[in-house]
PDB file of C-alpha atoms in Angstrom:
ATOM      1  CA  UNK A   1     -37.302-125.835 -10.579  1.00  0.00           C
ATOM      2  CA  UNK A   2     -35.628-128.180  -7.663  1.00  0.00           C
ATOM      3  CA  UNK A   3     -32.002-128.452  -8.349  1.00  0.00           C
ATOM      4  CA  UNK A   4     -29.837-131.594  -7.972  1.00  0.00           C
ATOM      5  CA  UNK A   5     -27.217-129.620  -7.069  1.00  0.00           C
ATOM      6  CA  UNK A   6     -27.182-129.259  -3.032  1.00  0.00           C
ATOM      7  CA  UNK A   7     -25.275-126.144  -2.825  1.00  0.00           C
ATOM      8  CA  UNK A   8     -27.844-124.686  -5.440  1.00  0.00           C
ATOM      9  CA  UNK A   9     -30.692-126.041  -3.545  1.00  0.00           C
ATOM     10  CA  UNK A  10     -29.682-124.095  -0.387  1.00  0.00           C
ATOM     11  CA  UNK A  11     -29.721-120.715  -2.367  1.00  0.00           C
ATOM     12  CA  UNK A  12     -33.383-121.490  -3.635  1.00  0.00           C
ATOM     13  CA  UNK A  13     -36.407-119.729  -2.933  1.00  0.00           C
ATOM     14  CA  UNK A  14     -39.552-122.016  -1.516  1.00  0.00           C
ATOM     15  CA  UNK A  15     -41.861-119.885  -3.333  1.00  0.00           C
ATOM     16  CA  UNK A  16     -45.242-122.870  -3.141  1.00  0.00           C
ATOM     17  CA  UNK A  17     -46.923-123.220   0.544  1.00  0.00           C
ATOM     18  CA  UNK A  18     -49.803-126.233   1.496  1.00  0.00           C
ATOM     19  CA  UNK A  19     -52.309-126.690  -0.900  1.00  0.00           C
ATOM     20  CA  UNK A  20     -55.987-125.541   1.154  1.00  0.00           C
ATOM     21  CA  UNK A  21     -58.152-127.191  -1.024  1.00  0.00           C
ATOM     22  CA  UNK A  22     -59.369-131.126   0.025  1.00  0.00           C
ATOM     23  CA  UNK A  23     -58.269-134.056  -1.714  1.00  0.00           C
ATOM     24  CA  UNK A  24     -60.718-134.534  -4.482  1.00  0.00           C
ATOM     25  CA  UNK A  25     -62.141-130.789  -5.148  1.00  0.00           C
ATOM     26  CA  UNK A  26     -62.218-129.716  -8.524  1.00  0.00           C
ATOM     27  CA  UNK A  27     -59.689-126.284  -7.443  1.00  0.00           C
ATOM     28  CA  UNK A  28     -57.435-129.000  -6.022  1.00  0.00           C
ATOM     29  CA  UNK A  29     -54.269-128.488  -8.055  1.00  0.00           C
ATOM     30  CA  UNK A  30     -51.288-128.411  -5.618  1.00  0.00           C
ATOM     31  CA  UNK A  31     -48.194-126.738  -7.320  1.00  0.00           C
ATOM     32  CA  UNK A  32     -44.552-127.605  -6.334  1.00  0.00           C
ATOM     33  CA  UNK A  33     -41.040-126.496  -6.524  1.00  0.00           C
ATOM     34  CA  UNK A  34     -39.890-129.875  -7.417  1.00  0.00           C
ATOM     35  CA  UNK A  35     -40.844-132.570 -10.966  1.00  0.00           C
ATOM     36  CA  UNK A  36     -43.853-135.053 -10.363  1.00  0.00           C
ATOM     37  CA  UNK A  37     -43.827-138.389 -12.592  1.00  0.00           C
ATOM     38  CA  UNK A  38     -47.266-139.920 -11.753  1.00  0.00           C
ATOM     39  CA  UNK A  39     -47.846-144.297 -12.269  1.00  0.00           C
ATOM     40  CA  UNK A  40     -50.875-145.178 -13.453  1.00  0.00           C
ATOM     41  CA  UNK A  41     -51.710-148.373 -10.811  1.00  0.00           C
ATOM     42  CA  UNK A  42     -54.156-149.879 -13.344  1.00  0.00           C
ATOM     43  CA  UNK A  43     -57.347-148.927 -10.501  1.00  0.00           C
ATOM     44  CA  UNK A  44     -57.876-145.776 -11.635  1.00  0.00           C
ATOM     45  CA  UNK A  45     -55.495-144.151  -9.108  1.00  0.00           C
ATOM     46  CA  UNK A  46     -52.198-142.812  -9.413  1.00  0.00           C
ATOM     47  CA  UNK A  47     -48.770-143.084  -7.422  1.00  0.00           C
ATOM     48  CA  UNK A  48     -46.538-140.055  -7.847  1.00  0.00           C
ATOM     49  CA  UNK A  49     -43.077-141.554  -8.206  1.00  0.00           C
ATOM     50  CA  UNK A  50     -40.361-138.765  -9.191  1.00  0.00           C
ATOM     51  CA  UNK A  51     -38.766-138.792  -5.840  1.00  0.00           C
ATOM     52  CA  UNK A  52     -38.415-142.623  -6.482  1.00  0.00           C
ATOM     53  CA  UNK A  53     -37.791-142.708  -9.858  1.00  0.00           C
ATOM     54  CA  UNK A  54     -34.630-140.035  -9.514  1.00  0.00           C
ATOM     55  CA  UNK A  55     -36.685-137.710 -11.784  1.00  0.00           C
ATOM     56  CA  UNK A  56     -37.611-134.737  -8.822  1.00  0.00           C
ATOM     57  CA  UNK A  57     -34.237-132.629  -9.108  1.00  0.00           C
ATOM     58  CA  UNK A  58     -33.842-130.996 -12.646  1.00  0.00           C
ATOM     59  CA  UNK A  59     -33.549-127.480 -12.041  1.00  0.00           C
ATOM     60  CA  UNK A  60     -35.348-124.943 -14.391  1.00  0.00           C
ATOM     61  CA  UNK A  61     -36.359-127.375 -17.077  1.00  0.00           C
ATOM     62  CA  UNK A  62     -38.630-126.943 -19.757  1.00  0.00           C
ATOM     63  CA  UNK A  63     -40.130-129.490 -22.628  1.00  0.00           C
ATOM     64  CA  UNK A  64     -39.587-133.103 -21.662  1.00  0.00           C
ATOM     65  CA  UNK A  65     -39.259-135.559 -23.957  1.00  0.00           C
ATOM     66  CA  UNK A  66     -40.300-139.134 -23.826  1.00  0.00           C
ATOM     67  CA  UNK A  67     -38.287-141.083 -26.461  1.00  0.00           C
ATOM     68  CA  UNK A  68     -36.783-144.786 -26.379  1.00  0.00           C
ATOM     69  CA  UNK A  69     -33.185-143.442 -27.349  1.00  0.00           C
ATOM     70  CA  UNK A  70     -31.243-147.009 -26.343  1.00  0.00           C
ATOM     71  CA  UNK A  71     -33.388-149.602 -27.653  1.00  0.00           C
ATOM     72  CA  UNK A  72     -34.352-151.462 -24.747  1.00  0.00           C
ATOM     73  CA  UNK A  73     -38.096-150.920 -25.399  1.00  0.00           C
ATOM     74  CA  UNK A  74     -38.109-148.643 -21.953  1.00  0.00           C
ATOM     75  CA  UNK A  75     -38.912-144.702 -22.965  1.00  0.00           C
ATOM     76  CA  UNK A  76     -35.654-142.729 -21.981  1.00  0.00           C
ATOM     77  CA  UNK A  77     -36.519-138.429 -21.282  1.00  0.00           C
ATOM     78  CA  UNK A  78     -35.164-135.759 -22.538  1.00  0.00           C
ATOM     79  CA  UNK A  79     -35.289-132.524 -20.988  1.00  0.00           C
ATOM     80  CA  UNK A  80     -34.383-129.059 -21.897  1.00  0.00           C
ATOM     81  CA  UNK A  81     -33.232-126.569 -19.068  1.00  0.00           C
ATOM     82  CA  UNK A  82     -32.055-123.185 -18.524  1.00  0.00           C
ATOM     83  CA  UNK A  83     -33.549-119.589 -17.319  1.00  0.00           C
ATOM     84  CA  UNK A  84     -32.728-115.862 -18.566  1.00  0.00           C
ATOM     85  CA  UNK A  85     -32.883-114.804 -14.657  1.00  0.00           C
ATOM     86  CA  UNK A  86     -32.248-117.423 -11.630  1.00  0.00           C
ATOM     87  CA  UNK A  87     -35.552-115.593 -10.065  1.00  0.00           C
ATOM     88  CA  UNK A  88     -35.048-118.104  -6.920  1.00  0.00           C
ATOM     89  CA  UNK A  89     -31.453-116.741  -5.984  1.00  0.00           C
ATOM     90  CA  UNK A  90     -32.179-116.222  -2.418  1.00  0.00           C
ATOM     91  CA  UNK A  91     -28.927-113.578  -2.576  1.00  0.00           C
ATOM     92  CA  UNK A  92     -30.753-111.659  -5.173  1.00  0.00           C
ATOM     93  CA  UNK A  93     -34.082-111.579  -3.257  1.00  0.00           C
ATOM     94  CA  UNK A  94     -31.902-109.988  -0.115  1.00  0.00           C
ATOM     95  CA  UNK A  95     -30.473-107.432  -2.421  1.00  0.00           C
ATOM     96  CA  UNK A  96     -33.870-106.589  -3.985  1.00  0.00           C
ATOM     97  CA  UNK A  97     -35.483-105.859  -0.625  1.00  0.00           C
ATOM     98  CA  UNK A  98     -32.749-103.549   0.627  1.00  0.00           C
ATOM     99  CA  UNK A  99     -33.057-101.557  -2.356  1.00  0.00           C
ATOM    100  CA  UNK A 100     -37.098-101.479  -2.070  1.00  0.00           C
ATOM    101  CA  UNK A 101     -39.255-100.145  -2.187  1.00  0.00           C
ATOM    102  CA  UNK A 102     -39.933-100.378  -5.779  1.00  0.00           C
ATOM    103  CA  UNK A 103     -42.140 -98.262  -7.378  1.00  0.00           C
ATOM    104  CA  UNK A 104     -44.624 -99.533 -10.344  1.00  0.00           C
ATOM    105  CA  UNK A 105     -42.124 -98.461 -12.685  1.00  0.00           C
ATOM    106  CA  UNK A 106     -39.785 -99.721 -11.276  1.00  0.00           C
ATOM    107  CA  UNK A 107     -40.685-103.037 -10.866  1.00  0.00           C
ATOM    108  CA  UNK A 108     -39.490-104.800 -14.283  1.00  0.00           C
ATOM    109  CA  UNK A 109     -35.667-103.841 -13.606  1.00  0.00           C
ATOM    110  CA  UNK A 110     -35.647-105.731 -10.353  1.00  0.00           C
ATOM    111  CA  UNK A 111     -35.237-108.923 -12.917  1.00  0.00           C
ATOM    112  CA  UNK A 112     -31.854-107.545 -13.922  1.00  0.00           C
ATOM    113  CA  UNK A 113     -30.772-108.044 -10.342  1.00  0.00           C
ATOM    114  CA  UNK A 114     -30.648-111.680 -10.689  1.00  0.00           C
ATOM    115  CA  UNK A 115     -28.293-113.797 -12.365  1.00  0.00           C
ATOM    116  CA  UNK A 116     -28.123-116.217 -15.344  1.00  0.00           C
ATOM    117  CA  UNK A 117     -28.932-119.479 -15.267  1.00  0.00           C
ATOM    118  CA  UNK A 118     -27.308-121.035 -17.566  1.00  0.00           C
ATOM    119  CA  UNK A 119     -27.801-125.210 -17.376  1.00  0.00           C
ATOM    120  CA  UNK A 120     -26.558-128.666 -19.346  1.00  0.00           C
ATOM    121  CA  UNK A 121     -29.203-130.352 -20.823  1.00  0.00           C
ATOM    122  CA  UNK A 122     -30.038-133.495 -19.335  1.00  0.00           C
ATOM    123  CA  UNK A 123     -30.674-137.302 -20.642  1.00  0.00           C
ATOM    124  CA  UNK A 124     -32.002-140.122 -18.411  1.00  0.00           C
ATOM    125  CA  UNK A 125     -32.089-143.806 -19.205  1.00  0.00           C
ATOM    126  CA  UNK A 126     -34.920-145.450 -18.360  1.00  0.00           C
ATOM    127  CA  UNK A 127     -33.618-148.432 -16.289  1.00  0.00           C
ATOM    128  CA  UNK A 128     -37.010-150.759 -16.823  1.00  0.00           C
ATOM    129  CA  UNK A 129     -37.334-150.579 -12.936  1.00  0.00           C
ATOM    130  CA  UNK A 130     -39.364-147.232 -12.567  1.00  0.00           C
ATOM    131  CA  UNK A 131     -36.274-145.652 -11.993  1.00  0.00           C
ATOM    132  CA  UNK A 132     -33.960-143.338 -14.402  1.00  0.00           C
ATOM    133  CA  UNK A 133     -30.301-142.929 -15.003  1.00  0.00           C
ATOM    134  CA  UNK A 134     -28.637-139.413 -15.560  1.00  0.00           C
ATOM    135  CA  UNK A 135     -26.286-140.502 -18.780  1.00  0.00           C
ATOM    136  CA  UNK A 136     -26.483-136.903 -20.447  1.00  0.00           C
ATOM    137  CA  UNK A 137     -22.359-136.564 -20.630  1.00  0.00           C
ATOM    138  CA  UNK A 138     -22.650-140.611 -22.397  1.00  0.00           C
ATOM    139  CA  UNK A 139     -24.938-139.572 -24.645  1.00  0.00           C
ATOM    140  CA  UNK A 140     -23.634-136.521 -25.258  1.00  0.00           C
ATOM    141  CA  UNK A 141     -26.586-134.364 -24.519  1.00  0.00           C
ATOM    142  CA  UNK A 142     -25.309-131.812 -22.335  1.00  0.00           C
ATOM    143  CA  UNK A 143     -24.082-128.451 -23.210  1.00  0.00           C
ATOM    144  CA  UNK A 144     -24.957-125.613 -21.696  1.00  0.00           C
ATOM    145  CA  UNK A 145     -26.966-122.689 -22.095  1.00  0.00           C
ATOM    146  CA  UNK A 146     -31.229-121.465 -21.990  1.00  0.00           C
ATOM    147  CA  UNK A 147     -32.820-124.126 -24.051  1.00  0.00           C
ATOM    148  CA  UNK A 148     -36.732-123.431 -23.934  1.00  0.00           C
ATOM    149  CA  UNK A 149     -37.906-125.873 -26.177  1.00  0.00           C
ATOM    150  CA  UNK A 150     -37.226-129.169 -28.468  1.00  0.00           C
ATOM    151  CA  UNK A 151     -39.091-131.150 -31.120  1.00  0.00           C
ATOM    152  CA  UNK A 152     -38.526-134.105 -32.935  1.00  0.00           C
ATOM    153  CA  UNK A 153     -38.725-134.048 -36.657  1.00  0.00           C
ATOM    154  CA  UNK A 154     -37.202-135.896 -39.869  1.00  0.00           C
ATOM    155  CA  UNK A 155     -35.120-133.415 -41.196  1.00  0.00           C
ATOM    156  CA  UNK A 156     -33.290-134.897 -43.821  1.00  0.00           C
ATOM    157  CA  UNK A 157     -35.920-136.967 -44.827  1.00  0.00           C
ATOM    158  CA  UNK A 158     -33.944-140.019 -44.120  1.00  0.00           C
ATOM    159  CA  UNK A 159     -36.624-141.710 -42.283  1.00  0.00           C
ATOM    160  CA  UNK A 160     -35.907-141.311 -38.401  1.00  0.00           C
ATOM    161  CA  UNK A 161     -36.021-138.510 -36.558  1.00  0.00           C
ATOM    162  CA  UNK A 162     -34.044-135.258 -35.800  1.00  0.00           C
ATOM    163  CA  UNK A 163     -33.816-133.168 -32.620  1.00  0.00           C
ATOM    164  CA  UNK A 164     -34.034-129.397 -32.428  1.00  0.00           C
ATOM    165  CA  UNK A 165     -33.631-127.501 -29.614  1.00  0.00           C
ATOM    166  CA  UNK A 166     -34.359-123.698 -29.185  1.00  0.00           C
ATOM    167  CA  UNK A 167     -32.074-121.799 -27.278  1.00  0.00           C
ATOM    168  CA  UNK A 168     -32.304-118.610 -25.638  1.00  0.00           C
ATOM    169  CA  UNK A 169     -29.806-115.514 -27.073  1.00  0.00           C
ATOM    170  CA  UNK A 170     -27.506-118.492 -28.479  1.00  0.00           C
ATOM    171  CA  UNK A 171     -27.219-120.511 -31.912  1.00  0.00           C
ATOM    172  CA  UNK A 172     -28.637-123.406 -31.367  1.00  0.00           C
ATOM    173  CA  UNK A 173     -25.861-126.549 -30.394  1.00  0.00           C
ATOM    174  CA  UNK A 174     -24.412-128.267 -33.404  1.00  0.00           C
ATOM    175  CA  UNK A 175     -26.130-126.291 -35.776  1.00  0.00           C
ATOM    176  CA  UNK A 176     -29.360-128.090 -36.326  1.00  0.00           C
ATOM    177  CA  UNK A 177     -28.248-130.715 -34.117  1.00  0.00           C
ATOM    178  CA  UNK A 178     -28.277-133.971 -36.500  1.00  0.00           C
ATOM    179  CA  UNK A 179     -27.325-136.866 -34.202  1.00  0.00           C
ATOM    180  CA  UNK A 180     -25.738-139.386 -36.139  1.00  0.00           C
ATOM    181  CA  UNK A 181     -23.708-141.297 -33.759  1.00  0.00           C
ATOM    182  CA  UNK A 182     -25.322-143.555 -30.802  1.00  0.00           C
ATOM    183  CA  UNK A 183     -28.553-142.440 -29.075  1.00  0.00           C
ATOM    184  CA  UNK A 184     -31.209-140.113 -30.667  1.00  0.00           C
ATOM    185  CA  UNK A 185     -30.836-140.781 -34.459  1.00  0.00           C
ATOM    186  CA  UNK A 186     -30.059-144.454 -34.549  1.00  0.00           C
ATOM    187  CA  UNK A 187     -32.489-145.464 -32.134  1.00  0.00           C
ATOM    188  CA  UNK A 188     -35.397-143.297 -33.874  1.00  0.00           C
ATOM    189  CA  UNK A 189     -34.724-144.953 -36.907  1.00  0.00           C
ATOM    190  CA  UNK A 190     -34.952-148.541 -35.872  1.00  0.00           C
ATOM    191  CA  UNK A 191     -38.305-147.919 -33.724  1.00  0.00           C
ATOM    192  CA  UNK A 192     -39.779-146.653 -36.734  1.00  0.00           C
ATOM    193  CA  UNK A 193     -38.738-149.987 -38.719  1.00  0.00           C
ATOM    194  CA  UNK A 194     -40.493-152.062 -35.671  1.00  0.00           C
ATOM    195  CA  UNK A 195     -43.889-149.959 -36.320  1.00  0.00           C
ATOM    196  CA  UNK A 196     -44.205-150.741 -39.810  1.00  0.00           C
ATOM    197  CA  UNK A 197     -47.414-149.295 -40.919  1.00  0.00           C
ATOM    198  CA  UNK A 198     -49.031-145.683 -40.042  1.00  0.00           C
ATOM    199  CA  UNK A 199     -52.828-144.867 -40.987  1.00  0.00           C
ATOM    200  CA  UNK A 200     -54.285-141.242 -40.271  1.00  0.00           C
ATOM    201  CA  UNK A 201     -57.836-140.325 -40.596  1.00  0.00           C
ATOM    202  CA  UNK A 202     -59.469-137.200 -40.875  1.00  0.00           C
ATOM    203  CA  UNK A 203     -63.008-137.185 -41.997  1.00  0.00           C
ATOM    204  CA  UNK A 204     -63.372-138.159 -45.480  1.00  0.00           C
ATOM    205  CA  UNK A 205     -58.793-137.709 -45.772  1.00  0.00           C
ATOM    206  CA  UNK A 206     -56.883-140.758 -44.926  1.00  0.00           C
ATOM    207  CA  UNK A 207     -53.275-140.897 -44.877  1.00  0.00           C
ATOM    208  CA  UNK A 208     -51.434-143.552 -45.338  1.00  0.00           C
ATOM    209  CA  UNK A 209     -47.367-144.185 -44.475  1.00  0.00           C
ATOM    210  CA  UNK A 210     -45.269-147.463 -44.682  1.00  0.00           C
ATOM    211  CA  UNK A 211     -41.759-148.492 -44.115  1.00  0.00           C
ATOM    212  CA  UNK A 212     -39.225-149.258 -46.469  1.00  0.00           C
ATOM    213  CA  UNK A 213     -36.757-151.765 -46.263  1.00  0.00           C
ATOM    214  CA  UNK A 214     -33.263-150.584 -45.461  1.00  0.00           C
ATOM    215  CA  UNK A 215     -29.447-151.817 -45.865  1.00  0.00           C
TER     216      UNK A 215
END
């Protein structure tokens, strides 16, 4: 929910307080307004890194995607952002509690009191350093709009892999948004040529898939 915007950031609402729950208790899940990227140490323990890694400001953002999109054997992310209502517009809030009290009835229209949020979709490059680069405009992966959702799948059944996003009252961008220039397509493809082999089991069901040679 953090933006990376400043100016934005001083409209938001801090909605999350202290966690009261000690380190280590099973109810012990602290919520935040901003992204957490958590590095596995290799002890069993974890380092939360997003303020480090650049990852902590993406405003509303939804479905995150973990993809190698350049090649460089690093996974790149892909995130989809956006809201119908900016429910953290600190003007709004002012507004809504003037107007209050609300009844029970009443209560659902106070949503139409807020605006849009409409936000680019964002790209990072993974740098190989624990840190990430912001390269949607490079890569082309940032109009705007409510995108809730994305998946990766072979639409064309050329053998790499597709992106679809889902977006809110709006066609989706580029139709079914086939990349075929740098990034998402050519990349796919070529990290599917390194794998090789695939073999899927399912009790007595096995599935077997192997790459083909291409010019």
């Amino acid at each position: 929910m953090f933006s990376p915007n400043h100016s934005r950031r001083t409209t938001q609402t801090v909605t999350f307080g202290l966690t009261q729950w000690p380190v280590g208790h099973p109810a012990e899940r602290p919520q935040v307004t901003r992204n957490t990227l958590f590095l596995n140490r290799g002890d069993s323990t974890f380092g939360e890194i997003a303020q480090l890694s650049g990852l902590a400001a993406t405003d509303w953002s939804w479905c995150p995607i973990f993809l190698d999109v350049d090649l460089d054997g690093y996974e790149d992310l892909l995130v989809a952002t956006g809201n119908m209502f900016d429910t953290q517009d600190q003007d709004s809030e002012a507004q809504i509690r003037v107007r209050g009290p609300w009844s029970r009835e009443q209560t659902p229209f106070k949503l139409w009191m807020y605006p849009p949020l409409s936000l680019p979709k964002l790209a990072f490059r993974n740098r190989g350093d624990l840190t990430f680069q912001n390269v949607s405009r490079e890569w082309g992966f940032n109009s705007t709009g409510v995108a809730q959702g994305m998946c990766l799948a072979d639409l064309d059944n050329d053998g790499d892999l597709d992106v679809v996003i889902n977006q809110l009252n709006a066609p989706p961008p580029s139709s079914a948004t086939r990349r075929t220039e740098h990034a998402l397509r050519s990349a796919l493809k070529e990290r599917a040529a390194i794998l090789g082999a695939l073999e899927l089991k399912s009790g007595s069901i096995t599935a077997r898939c192997r790459n083909r040679a291409r010019k």
